[in-house]
PDB file of C-alpha atoms in Angstrom:
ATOM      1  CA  UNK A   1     -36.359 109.493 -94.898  1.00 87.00           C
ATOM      2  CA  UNK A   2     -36.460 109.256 -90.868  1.00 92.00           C
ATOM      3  CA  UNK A   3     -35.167 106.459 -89.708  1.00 94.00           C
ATOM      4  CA  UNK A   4     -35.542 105.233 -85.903  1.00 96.00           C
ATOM      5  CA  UNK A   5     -33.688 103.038 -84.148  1.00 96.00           C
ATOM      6  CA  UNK A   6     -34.160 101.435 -80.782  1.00 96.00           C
ATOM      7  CA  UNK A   7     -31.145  99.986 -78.562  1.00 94.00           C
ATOM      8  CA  UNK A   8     -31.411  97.606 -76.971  1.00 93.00           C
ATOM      9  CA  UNK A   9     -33.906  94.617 -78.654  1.00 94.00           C
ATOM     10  CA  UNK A  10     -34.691  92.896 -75.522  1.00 96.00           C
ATOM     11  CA  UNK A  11     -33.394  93.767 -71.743  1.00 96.00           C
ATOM     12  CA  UNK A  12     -33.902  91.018 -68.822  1.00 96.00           C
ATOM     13  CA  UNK A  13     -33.321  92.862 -65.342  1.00 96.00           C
ATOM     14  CA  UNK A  14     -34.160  91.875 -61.595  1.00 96.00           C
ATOM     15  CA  UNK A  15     -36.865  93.917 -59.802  1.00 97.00           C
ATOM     16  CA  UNK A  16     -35.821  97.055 -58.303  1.00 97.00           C
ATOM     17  CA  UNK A  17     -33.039  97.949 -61.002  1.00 96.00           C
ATOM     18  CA  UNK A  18     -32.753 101.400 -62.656  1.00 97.00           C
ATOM     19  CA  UNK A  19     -32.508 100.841 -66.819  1.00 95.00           C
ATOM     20  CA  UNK A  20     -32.579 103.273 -69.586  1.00 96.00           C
ATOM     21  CA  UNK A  21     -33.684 102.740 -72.874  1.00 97.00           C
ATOM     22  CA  UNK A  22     -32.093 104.604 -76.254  1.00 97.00           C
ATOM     23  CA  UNK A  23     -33.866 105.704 -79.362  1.00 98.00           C
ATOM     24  CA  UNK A  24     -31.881 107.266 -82.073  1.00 98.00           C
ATOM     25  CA  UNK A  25     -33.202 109.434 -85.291  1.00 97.00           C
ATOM     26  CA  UNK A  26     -31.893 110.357 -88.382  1.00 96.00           C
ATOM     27  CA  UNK A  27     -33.432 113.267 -88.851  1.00 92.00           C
ATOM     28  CA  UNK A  28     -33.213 115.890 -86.124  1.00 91.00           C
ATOM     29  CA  UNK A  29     -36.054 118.431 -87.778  1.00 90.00           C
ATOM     30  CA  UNK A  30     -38.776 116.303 -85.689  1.00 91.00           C
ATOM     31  CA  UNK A  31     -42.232 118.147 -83.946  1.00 90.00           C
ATOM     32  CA  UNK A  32     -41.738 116.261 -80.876  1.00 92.00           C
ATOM     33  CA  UNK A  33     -41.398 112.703 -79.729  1.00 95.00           C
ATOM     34  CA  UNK A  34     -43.091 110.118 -78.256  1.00 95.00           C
ATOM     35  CA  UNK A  35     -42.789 107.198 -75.915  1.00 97.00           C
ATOM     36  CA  UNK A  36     -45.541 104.434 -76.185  1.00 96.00           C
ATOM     37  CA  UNK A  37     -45.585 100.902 -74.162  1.00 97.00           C
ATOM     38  CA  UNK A  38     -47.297  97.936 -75.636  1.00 95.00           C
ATOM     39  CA  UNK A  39     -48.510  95.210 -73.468  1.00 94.00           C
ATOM     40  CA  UNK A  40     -49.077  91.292 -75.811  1.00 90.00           C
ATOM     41  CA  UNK A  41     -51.487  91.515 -77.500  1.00 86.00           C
ATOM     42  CA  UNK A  42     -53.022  95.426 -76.890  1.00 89.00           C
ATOM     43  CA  UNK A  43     -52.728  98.366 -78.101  1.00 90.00           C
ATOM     44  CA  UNK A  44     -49.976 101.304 -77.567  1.00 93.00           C
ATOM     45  CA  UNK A  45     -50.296 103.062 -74.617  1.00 94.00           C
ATOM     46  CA  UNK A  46     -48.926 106.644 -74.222  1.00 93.00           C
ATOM     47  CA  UNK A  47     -46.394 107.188 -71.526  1.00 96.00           C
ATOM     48  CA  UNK A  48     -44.409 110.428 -72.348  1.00 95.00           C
ATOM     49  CA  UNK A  49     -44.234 113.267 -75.170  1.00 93.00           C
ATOM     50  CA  UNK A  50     -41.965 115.079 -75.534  1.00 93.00           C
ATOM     51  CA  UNK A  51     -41.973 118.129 -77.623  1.00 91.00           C
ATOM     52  CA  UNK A  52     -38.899 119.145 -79.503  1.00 91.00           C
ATOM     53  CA  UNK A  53     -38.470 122.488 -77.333  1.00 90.00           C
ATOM     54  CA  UNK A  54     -38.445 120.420 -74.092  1.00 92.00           C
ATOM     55  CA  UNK A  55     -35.368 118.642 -72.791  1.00 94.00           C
ATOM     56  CA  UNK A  56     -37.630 116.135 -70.978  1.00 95.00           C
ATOM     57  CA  UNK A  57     -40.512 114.924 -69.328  1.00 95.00           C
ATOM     58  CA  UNK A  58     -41.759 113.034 -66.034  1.00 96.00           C
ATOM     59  CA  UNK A  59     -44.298 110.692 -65.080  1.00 94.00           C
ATOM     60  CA  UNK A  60     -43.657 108.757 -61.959  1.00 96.00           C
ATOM     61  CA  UNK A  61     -40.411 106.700 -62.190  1.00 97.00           C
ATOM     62  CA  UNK A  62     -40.699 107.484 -65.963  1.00 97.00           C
ATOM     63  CA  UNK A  63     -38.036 109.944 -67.143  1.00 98.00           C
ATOM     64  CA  UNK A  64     -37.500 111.024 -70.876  1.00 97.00           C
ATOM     65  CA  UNK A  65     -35.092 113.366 -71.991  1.00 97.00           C
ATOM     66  CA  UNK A  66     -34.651 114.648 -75.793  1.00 97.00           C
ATOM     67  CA  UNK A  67     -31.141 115.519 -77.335  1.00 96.00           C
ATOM     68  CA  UNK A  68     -32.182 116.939 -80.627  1.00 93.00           C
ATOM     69  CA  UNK A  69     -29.115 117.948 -81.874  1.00 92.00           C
ATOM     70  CA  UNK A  70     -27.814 114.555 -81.867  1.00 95.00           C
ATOM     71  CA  UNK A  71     -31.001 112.829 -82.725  1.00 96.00           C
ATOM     72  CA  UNK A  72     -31.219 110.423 -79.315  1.00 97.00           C
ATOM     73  CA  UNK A  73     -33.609 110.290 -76.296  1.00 98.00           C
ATOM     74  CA  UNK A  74     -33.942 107.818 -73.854  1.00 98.00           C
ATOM     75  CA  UNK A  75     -36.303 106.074 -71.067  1.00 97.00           C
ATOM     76  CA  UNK A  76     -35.256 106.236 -67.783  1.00 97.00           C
ATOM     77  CA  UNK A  77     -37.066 103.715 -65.290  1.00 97.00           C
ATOM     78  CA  UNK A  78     -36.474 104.192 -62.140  1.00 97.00           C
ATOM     79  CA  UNK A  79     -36.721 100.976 -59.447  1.00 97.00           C
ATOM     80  CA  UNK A  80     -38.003  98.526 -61.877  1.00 97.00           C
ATOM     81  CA  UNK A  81     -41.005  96.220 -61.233  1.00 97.00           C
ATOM     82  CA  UNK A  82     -42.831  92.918 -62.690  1.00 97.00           C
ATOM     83  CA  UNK A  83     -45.551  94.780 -63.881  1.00 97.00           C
ATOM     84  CA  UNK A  84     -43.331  97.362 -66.183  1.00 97.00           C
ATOM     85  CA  UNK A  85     -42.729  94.352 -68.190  1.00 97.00           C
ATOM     86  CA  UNK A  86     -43.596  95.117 -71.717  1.00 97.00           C
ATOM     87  CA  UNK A  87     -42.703  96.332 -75.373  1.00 97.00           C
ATOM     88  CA  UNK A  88     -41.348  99.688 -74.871  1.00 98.00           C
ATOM     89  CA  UNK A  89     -41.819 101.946 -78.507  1.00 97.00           C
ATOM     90  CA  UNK A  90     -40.200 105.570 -79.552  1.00 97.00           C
ATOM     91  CA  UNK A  91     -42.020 107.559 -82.205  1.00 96.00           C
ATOM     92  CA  UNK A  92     -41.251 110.609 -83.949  1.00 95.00           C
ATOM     93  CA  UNK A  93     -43.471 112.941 -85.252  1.00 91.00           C
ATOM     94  CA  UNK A  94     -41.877 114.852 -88.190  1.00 86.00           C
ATOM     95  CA  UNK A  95     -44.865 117.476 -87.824  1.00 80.00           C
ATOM     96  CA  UNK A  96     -45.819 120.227 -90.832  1.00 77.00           C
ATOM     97  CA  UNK A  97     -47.217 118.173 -93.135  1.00 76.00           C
ATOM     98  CA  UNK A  98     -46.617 115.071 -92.515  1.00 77.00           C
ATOM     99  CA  UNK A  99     -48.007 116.119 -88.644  1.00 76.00           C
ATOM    100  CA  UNK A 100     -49.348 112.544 -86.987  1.00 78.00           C
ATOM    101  CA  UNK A 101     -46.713 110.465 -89.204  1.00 84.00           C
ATOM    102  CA  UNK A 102     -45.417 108.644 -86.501  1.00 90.00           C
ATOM    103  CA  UNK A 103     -42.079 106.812 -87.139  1.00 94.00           C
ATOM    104  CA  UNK A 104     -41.738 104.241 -84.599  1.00 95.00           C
ATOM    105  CA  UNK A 105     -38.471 102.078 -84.294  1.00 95.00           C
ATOM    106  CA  UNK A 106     -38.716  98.320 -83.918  1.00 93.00           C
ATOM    107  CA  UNK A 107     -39.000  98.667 -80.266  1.00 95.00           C
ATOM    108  CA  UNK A 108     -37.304  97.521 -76.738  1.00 97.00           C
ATOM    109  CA  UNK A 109     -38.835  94.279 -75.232  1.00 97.00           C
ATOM    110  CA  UNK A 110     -38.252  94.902 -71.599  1.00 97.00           C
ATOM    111  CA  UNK A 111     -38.342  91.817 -69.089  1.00 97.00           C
ATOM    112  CA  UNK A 112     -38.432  92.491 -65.611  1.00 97.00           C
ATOM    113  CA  UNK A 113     -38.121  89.196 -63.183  1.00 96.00           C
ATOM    114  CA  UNK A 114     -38.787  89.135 -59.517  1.00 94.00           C
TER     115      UNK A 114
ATOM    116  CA  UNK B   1     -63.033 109.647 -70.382  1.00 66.00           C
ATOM    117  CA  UNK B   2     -63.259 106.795 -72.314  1.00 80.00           C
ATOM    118  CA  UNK B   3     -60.288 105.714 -74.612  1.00 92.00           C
ATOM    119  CA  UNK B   4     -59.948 104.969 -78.423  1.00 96.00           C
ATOM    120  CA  UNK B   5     -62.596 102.257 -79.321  1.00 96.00           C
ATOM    121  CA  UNK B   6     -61.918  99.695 -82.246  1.00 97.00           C
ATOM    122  CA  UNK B   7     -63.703  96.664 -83.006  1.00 97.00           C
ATOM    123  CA  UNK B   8     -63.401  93.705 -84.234  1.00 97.00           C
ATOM    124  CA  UNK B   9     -61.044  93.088 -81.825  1.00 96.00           C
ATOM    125  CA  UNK B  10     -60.309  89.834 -83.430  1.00 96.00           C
ATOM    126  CA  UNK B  11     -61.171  88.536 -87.239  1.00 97.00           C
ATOM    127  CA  UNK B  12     -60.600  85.643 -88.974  1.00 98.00           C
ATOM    128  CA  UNK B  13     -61.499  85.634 -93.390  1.00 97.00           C
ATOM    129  CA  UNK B  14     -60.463  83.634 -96.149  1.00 97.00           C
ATOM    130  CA  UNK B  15     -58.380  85.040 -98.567  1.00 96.00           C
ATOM    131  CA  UNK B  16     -59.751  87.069-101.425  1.00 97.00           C
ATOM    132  CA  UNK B  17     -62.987  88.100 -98.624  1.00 97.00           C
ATOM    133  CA  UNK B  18     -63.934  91.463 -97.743  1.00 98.00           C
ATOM    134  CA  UNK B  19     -63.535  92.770 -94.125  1.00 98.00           C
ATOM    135  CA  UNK B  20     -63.908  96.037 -92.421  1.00 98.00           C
ATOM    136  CA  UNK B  21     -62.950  97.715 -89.621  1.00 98.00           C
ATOM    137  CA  UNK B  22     -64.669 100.486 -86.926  1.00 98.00           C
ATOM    138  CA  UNK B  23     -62.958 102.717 -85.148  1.00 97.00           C
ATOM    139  CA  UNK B  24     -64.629 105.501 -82.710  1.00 97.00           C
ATOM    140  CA  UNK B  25     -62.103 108.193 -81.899  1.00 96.00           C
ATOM    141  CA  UNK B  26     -61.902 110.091 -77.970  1.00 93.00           C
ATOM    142  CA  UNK B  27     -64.661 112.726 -77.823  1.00 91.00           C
ATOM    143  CA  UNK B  28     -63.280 116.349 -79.248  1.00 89.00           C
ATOM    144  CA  UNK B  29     -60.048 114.528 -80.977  1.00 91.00           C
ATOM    145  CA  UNK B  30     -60.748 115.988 -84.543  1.00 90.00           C
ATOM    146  CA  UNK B  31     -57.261 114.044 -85.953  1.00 92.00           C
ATOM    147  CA  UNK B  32     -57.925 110.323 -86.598  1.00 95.00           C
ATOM    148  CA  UNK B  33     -55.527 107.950 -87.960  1.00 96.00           C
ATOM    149  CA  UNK B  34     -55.134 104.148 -88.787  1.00 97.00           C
ATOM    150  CA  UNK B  35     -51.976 102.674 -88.763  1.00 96.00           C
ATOM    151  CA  UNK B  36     -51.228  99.204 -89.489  1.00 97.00           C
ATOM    152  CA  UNK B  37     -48.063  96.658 -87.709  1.00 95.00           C
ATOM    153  CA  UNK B  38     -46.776  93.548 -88.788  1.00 94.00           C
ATOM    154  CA  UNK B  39     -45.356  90.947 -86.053  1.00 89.00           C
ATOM    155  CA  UNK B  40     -42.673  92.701 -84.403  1.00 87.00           C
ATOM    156  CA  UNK B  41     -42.501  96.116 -86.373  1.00 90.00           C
ATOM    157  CA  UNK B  42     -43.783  99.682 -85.138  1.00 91.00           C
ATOM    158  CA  UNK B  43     -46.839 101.002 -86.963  1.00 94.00           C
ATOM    159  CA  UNK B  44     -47.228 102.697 -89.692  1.00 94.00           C
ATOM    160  CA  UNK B  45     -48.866 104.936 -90.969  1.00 94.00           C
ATOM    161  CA  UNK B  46     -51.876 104.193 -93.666  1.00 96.00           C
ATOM    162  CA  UNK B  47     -54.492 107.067 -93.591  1.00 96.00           C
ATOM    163  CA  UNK B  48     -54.677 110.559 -91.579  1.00 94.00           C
ATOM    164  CA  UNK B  49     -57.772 112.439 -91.242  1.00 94.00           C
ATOM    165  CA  UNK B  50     -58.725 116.202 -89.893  1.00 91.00           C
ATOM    166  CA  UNK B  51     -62.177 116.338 -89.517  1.00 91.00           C
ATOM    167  CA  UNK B  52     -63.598 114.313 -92.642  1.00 91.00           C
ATOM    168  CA  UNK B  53     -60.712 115.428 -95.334  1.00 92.00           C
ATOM    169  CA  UNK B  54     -58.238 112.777 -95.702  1.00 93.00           C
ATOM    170  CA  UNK B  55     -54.991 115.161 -95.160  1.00 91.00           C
ATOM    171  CA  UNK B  56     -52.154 112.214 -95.841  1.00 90.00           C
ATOM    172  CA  UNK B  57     -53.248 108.970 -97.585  1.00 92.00           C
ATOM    173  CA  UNK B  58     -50.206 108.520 -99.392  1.00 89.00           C
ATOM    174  CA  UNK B  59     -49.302 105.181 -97.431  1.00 91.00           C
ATOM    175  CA  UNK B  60     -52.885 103.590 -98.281  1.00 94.00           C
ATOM    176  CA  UNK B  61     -52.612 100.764-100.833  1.00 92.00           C
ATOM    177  CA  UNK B  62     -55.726 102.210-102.830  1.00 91.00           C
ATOM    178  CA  UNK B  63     -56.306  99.170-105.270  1.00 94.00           C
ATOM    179  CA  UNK B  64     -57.997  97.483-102.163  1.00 96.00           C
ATOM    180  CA  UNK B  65     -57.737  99.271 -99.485  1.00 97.00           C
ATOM    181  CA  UNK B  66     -60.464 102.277 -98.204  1.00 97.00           C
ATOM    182  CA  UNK B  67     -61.709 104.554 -95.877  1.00 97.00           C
ATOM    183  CA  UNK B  68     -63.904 107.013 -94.785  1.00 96.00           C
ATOM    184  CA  UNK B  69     -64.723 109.655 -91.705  1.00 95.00           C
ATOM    185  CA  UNK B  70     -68.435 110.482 -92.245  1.00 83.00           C
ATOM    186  CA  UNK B  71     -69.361 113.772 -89.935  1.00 86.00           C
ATOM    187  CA  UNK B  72     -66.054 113.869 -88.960  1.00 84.00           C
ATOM    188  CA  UNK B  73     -65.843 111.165 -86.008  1.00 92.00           C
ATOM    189  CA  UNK B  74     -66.191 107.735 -86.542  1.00 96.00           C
ATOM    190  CA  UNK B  75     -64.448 105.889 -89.316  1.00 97.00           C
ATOM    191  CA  UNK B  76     -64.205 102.950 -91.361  1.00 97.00           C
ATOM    192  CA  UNK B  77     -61.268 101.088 -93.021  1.00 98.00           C
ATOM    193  CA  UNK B  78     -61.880  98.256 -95.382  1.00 98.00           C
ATOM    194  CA  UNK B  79     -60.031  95.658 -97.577  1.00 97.00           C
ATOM    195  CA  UNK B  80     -61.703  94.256-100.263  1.00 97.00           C
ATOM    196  CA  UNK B  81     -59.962  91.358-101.421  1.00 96.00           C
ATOM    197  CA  UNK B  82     -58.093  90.642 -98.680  1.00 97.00           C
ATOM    198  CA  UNK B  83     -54.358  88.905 -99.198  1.00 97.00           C
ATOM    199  CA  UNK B  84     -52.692  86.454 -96.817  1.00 96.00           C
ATOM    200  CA  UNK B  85     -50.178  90.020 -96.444  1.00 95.00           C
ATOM    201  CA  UNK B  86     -52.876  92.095 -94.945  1.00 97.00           C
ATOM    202  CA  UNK B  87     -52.485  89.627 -91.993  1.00 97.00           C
ATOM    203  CA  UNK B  88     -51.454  92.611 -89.457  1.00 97.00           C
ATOM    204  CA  UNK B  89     -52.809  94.442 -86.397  1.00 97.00           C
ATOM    205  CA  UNK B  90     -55.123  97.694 -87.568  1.00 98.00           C
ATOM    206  CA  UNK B  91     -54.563 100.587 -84.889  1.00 97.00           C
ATOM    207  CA  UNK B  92     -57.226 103.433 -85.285  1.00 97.00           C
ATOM    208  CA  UNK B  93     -55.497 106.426 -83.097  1.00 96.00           C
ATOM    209  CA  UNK B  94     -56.656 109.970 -82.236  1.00 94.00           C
ATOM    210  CA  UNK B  95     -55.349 113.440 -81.132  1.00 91.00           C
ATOM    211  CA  UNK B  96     -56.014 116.845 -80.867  1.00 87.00           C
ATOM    212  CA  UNK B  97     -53.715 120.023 -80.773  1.00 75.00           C
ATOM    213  CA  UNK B  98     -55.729 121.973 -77.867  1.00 68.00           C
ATOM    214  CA  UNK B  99     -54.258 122.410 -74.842  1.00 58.00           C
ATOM    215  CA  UNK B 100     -53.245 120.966 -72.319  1.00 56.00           C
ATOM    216  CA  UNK B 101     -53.421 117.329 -74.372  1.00 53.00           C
ATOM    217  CA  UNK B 102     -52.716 119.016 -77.695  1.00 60.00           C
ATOM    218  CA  UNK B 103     -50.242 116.468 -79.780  1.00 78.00           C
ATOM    219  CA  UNK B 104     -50.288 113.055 -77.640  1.00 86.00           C
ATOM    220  CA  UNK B 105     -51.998 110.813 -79.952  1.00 90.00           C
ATOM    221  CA  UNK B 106     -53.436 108.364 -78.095  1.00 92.00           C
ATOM    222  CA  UNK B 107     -54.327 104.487 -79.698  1.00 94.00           C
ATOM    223  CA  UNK B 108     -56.893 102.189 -79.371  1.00 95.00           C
ATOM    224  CA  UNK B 109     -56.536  98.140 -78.729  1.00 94.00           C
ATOM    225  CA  UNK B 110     -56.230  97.309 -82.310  1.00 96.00           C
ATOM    226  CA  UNK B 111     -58.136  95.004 -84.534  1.00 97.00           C
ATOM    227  CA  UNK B 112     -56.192  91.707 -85.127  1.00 96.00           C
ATOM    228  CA  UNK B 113     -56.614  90.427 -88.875  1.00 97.00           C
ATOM    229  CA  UNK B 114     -55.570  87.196 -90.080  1.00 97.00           C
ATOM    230  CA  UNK B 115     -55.868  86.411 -93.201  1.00 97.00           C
ATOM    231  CA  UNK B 116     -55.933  82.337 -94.032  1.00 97.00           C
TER     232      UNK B 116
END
């Protein structure tokens, strides 16, 4: 059974600070993974994908990358802000068919103060 | 384009009452799923459609629990009798595998249940 875990729980950093978030998996035969934020009290909101080919993905001061092998990614923010304040989730999709059954770990609340 | 649309947004019931939920999928997305999180857990998954087959339901607690994709785009998940436990947030989320979006699935706002 995949299991997903996200280091760490909660981060607190000033404005203007680089972080990276970690996601782990137990099982490295995944179709790709996924990197969702969650705002209190919304929905998730897509930020990356990345599929299990690709070594990583941009978007802006978002960075992903994808070790496979060793079942880890992370979240690279670069020059954080106030407003990337949020609940940062990592999802893998184990594809075939169980394609769409997202594991998600528990999550990174992310706390970024001026 | 507009997004994944879900409503209630917000319901309140009695224990033991029926409730249902909507969900209307982005245009073309022919992969709908509902997933369900508890207060400070990721989702999970109850119910996966492809078109109007119900591919994975294996998650779905069927005693009281249901669902259905008529024609294949919108859907509806109810509970019926609801238990203080269902008290959760109900994500209805979409995808498609054609290019260049093919795999993101992409989530709507959620339908907040509480169950009293």
């Amino acid at each position: 059974k995949q299991e997903v875990t996200q280091i760490p729980a909660a981060l607190s950093v000033p404005e203007g600070e680089n972080l990276v978030l970690n996601c782990s998996f137990t099982d490295s035969a995944i179709y790709n993974l996924q990197w969702f934020r969650q705002d209190p009290g919304k929905g998730l909101t897509s930020l990356l994908l990345i599929q299990s080919s690709q070594r990583e993905q941009t978007s802006g001061r978002l960075n992903a990358s994808l070790d496979k092998s060793s079942g880890r990614s992370t979240l690279y923010i670069a020059a954080s802000q106030p407003g990337d304040s949020a609940t940062y989730l990592c999802a893998v999709n184990a594809g075939g068919t169980s394609y769409g059954k997202l594991t998600f770990g528990q999550g990174t609340i992310l706390t970024v103060h001026p | 384009e507009a997004g994944v649309v879900q409503s209630p947004r917000y319901k309140i019931i009695e224990k033991k009452q029926p409730v249902a939920f909507w969900c209307n999928p982005i245009s073309g997305h022919n992969t709908l799923y509902w997933y369900r999180q508890n207060l400070g857990q990721g989702p999970e998954l109850l119910i996966r459609y492809e078109n109007e087959e119900a591919v994975d339901d294996s998650q779905l607690p069927k005693d009281r629990f249901s669902a259905e994709r008529l024609k294949g785009v919108d859907s509806t998940l109810k509970i019926q009798p609801a238990e203080l436990g269902d008290s959760a947030v109900y994500l209805c989320a979409s995808s498609t595998r054609d290019i260049p979006r093919g795999n993101t699935i992409y989530f709507g706002e959620g339908s907040w249940l509480t169950v009293v």
